[in-house]
Amino acid sequence: MRKPKTKLNLLRQRIHIIIYGSDTRAGRLFDLILLGLILLSVFCVMLETVKGFDVKYHHELIVLEWIITLFFTLEYLLRIITTNKPRRYIFSFFGIIDLIAILPMYLSFFLMGSKVFSVIRALRLLRLFKILNHPKFTGQSQHLLRALDASRRKITIFLYFILISTILIGSLMYVVEGEENGFTSIPTSIYWTIVTLTTVGYGDISPATPLGQFIASMVMILGYGIIAVPTGIVTAEFAKTSANKTEPEKNKCGNCGSENHYTNAHFCYHCGYPFTTN
Amino acid sequence: MRKPKTKLNLLRQRIHIIIYGSDTRAGRLFDLILLGLILLSVFCVMLETVKGFDVKYHHELIVLEWIITLFFTLEYLLRIITTNKPRRYIFSFFGIIDLIAILPMYLSFFLMGSKVFSVIRALRLLRLFKILNHPKFTGQSQHLLRALDASRRKITIFLYFILISTILIGSLMYVVEGEENGFTSIPTSIYWTIVTLTTVGYGDISPATPLGQFIASMVMILGYGIIAVPTGIVTAEFAKTSANKTEPEKNKCGNCGSENHYTNAHFCYHCGYPFTTN
Amino acid sequence: MRKPKTKLNLLRQRIHIIIYGSDTRAGRLFDLILLGLILLSVFCVMLETVKGFDVKYHHELIVLEWIITLFFTLEYLLRIITTNKPRRYIFSFFGIIDLIAILPMYLSFFLMGSKVFSVIRALRLLRLFKILNHPKFTGQSQHLLRALDASRRKITIFLYFILISTILIGSLMYVVEGEENGFTSIPTSIYWTIVTLTTVGYGDISPATPLGQFIASMVMILGYGIIAVPTGIVTAEFAKTSANKTEPEKNKCGNCGSENHYTNAHFCYHCGYPFTTN
Amino acid sequence: MRKPKTKLNLLRQRIHIIIYGSDTRAGRLFDLILLGLILLSVFCVMLETVKGFDVKYHHELIVLEWIITLFFTLEYLLRIITTNKPRRYIFSFFGIIDLIAILPMYLSFFLMGSKVFSVIRALRLLRLFKILNHPKFTGQSQHLLRALDASRRKITIFLYFILISTILIGSLMYVVEGEENGFTSIPTSIYWTIVTLTTVGYGDISPATPLGQFIASMVMILGYGIIAVPTGIVTAEFAKTSANKTEPEKNKCGNCGSENHYTNAHFCYHCGYPFTTN
């Protein structure tokens, strides 16, 4: 099956270019249709869960979803057929996502009404992250990722500190407030601590004793203050990578070795040596 | 009507200068009166909706609003009459706002008690953004806008990431918590996710199952952490534009006029001209 | 009365040094006692409002407060007597605060049980801001104030933008949600908008209609994003003033004029000229 | 007992290396087992407080905890026996923590069912902070700590300002809102102020009067704005320490060893030694 007759092979190649590539006009059109269908499909999943809407338009939604599912099934099969390494696609991250997203509709014949299966189709959304590889965004998103990657270790230490503090404060509040004030167990207390430390503050659980309110106040001020830490880490990295970007290494004088020349400099600012290529 | 008798034309010109300009004393006074009336008018709209106040002073409010409306109508007509390009004003952003803001009072003869029409008058407030063009603020606000504009793309990628995450987390929480805990539909679940991720935390919907509370905790820590991203982006831009601004003007080559020389430069990087005093 | 007998005058001078100055040992001791009494007095005001505590120790609290009040009255009189410009003190900010803080106890003879009068004594706390003038903190707090002062205008523009947006969004939500969902008037709606935009999120008022929840989500993301703006402004200023501080102007070579020498440099990094005073 | 027979002494030394060190294979294995047991032990404490779980698996939990406690008791005794300075360990911070964490199980014979005693075992978690001394993290965490330490004074002034503001606003709100709206005492009002200022916003107490809502709005905007201050302080410090760190090591004088020379320096700023290659 790998090398069929030439005519069929040519068609396979053409479809491959349309589906996998985005350089040709047809390829870009295909990408746009796919994007539209993903959004439409996720929109369907959302509307299905809205009671009033689902009762009114149940039939229409089902029909629409079958059309979408058939299209995605076709796309899945074409992706397998037209690629030279079908296994690599099938077991790739997006290959598995694609399969998982079309299965629920077919399984709905056997397993009726399962909410979980229905919602799984929303995973298709993950495909939209592929857009960040688009040349228009690739520089910006790499800059973002590089800054986050550079601050990875510091953030890990910070999260480690937060985690231990959270368990200790949660245990303390469980003892201070007790089950009668909503702190029914240590895990619940830890949940409350995270809600407070991150300044979310639902209010579903809130301290009632004076001591508990005092500790809660300390936790809030702690949370309010230490948000400065991840922000400071990431900002410093952004500022650094942004500074590095504007000062390329080649800006070094070939004559006297002085550095940090402007990219549009014609002469070395130190020895007056003329630049040729810069 | 474009070119009436000279005397009328002169009056037209004078009014034009008062209404459109802010260089003359009368023009500045007119601007101040306008500002005061806009604030008074918005204040009226607000007070009208306060039950206790409206019952007591209903008559006075109506009279006051008619006075304001008549003034704004007069101003609208004068703006059209005195300008040479009435169409340009009428179909401009602020021209449409001005019209929309005076219509509700006249329409109230025919359509009584419509709340929407009444509140529309608050749109007059948009005119206050014009003040940011004032020379006193223009440098500062342009600096602000430039920094925000420079970080536009990165913020877009960030919002795109947030949007997809929000839908996925919302779908997950809908399955985990279900309708019995307030997560009645995926859109509602997404609303809850945004409330949690942005650390607002109303508490109108809050997770009740242990697994739900665990996922919620993760979302909170995620939201608490990623606030560092927009902050880092904007801060890095502010620091950059602010650094560019503080580079002193004296670092200018006396020969070719190129700028931003290093303070310890011996030669102009652009023309090779030797510096003496620097 | 300005120039009494020499002996009395000497005593007056001595007390003046103790009360107003903080260079002598007695002056520092007096400052410490004053600090302690202010904290004790505010602590009393707080405890008085706690029902359970006030019932038990009402008598003790009253006695303690009379002692404190008599001390502060004595201090107030001594401050007037010992200074050469009594009017300047009496009508200064802290002079008025001092008077306001001792009056309530004396007025309590005539006006019993007024809560407002009782709480006014907490204003004494304002005096504690004087500590920031202490040489130990003065450099740091001036650095803080300078950075905040430098970003004053940008923050004003930002607040102006927030204010207008808040009124417009509040008016919109009043129309969308209406009085049946808690948005009883435009001022209340504006209050809700501020609660949401600042990510406080009490949950005492929260949107119930799908459209309202959608607008609320937008407001939250807006609020989550624009916190980057004041943070960015202030951080950029901090970084700038902090950078300026580490590069004093005197670090300039007297021989060749090159700048930015380290404060502990012994020789010019550019011409090798030896520094003497640095 | 200090100097037993050689054979026993050798064993003591070996155990000492395993328990205190982490350079040998056995030492690292011991550290890993310890880490696992600490987590398991804290997990047990947490599960015990979850009603449904405790009822089902009460017996298993008790057995597991006795095993863990016996292990930690053995470790505690071995640490005392094998060290040359047992007193120093016993009265060190971690020595006391270790003792406190094993006592509750033994005390449970005499004092049944005390919740406080049970939860105290979670203090074992504090030991996990020791990991931050690991060479893999030590550079990063020292960088974090140095930046936080450098901004210590400014943060203190900030917290001082927050504390005074909080008491004053709390007192004001107590007068404005009063006991009928949940502001039952000044301490409670201060608690509300902290909840609001830090943008936590539980909603357990929220202003009901128009004036109270207005003041609350101001407090929120204040809190939303001043989060910029700690963030700005810490970020500026991070950027500074991070900038110092990136200055390359090669900028070191070959003559006197002083560091941080400018890349374009011709002479060492410390000894005046001329640079050739730089």
Coordinates of C-alpha atoms in Angstrom, one line a residue, chain C residues 96-235:
Chain C
I96 CA -5.2 69.8 65.3
I97 CA -4.9 66.0 65.4
D98 CA -3.6 66.2 69.0
L99 CA -6.5 68.4 70.0
I100 CA -9.1 66.3 68.3
A101 CA -7.8 63.1 69.9
I102 CA -8.1 64.4 73.5
L103 CA -11.4 66.3 73.2
P104 CA -13.8 63.2 73.0
M105 CA -13.1 62.1 76.6
Y106 CA -13.9 65.6 78.0
L107 CA -17.0 65.9 75.7
S108 CA -18.2 62.5 77.0
F109 CA -19.4 64.3 80.1
F110 CA -22.0 66.2 78.1
L111 CA -22.6 63.8 75.2
M112 CA -22.8 60.3 76.5
G113 CA -22.4 57.2 74.4
S114 CA -21.6 58.7 71.1
K115 CA -19.7 56.1 69.1
V116 CA -18.3 58.6 66.6
F117 CA -16.6 60.6 69.4
S118 CA -15.1 57.5 70.9
V119 CA -13.6 56.3 67.7
I120 CA -12.1 59.7 66.8
R121 CA -9.3 59.0 69.3
A122 CA -7.9 56.5 66.8
L123 CA -6.7 59.5 64.8
R124 CA -3.7 59.6 67.2
L125 CA -2.4 56.8 65.0
L126 CA -1.6 59.4 62.3
R127 CA 1.3 60.5 64.5
L128 CA 3.0 57.3 63.9
F129 CA 3.7 58.4 60.4
K130 CA 6.3 60.8 61.9
I131 CA 8.5 57.8 62.5
L132 CA 9.2 57.6 58.8
N133 CA 11.3 60.8 59.3
H134 CA 13.7 58.8 61.4
P135 CA 17.1 58.7 59.7
K136 CA 17.0 54.9 59.6
F137 CA 14.1 55.0 57.3
T138 CA 14.3 58.4 55.7
G139 CA 16.4 57.3 52.7
Q140 CA 14.2 54.3 51.9
S141 CA 10.9 56.1 52.3
Q142 CA 12.1 59.0 50.2
H143 CA 13.1 56.5 47.5
L144 CA 9.6 55.1 47.7
L145 CA 8.0 58.5 47.6
R146 CA 10.1 59.7 44.8
A147 CA 9.2 56.7 42.6
L148 CA 5.5 57.2 43.4
D149 CA 5.8 60.9 42.8
A150 CA 7.5 60.4 39.4
S151 CA 4.6 58.1 38.3
R152 CA 1.9 60.5 39.6
R153 CA 0.8 61.8 36.3
K154 CA 0.6 58.4 34.6
I155 CA -1.3 57.0 37.5
T156 CA -3.7 60.0 37.3
I157 CA -4.4 59.2 33.7
F158 CA -4.9 55.6 34.5
L159 CA -7.3 56.4 37.3
Y160 CA -9.2 58.8 35.1
F161 CA -9.6 56.0 32.5
I162 CA -10.7 53.6 35.2
L163 CA -13.3 56.1 36.5
I164 CA -15.0 56.7 33.2
S165 CA -14.9 53.0 32.3
T166 CA -16.4 52.1 35.6
I167 CA -19.3 54.5 35.2
L168 CA -20.0 53.3 31.6
I169 CA -19.8 49.6 32.6
G170 CA -21.9 50.2 35.7
S171 CA -24.6 51.9 33.6
L172 CA -24.5 49.0 31.1
M173 CA -24.8 46.4 33.8
Y174 CA -27.7 48.2 35.4
V175 CA -29.6 48.0 32.1
V176 CA -28.5 44.3 31.4
E177 CA -29.1 42.8 34.8
G178 CA -31.7 45.1 36.3
E179 CA -33.0 45.6 39.8
E180 CA -34.2 42.0 40.2
N181 CA -30.6 40.7 40.2
G182 CA -29.3 43.1 42.8
F183 CA -28.2 45.9 40.5
T184 CA -30.7 48.2 42.1
S185 CA -29.3 51.5 40.8
I186 CA -26.4 52.9 38.8
P187 CA -24.3 53.8 41.8
T188 CA -24.7 50.3 43.1
S189 CA -23.8 49.0 39.6
I190 CA -20.7 51.1 39.7
Y191 CA -19.9 49.7 43.1
W192 CA -20.2 46.2 41.7
T193 CA -18.0 47.2 38.7
I194 CA -15.2 48.4 41.1
V195 CA -15.6 45.2 43.2
T196 CA -15.1 43.2 40.0
L197 CA -12.5 45.2 38.2
T198 CA -10.2 45.3 41.2
T199 CA -10.6 41.5 41.5
V200 CA -12.0 41.9 45.0
G201 CA -15.2 40.0 44.2
Y202 CA -17.4 40.0 47.4
G203 CA -20.2 38.2 45.7
D204 CA -22.9 40.2 47.5
I205 CA -24.0 41.3 44.0
S206 CA -23.2 38.9 41.1
P207 CA -24.6 38.7 37.6
A208 CA -27.3 36.2 37.0
T209 CA -28.2 36.5 33.3
P210 CA -26.0 34.9 30.6
L211 CA -25.3 38.3 29.0
G212 CA -24.4 39.9 32.3
Q213 CA -22.1 37.0 33.1
F214 CA -20.4 37.5 29.8
I215 CA -19.9 41.2 30.3
A216 CA -18.7 40.4 33.9
S217 CA -16.1 38.0 32.4
M218 CA -14.8 40.7 30.1
V219 CA -14.6 43.1 33.0
M220 CA -12.7 40.6 35.1
I221 CA -10.2 39.9 32.3
L222 CA -9.8 43.6 31.8
G223 CA -9.2 44.1 35.5
Y224 CA -6.8 41.2 35.6
G225 CA -4.9 42.6 32.6
I226 CA -4.7 46.3 33.5
I227 CA -3.3 45.7 36.9
A228 CA -0.2 45.4 34.8
V229 CA -0.4 49.1 34.1
P230 CA 0.1 50.7 37.5
T231 CA 2.5 47.9 38.4
G232 CA 4.5 48.5 35.2
I233 CA 4.6 52.3 35.8
V234 CA 5.7 52.0 39.4
T235 CA 8.2 49.2 38.7

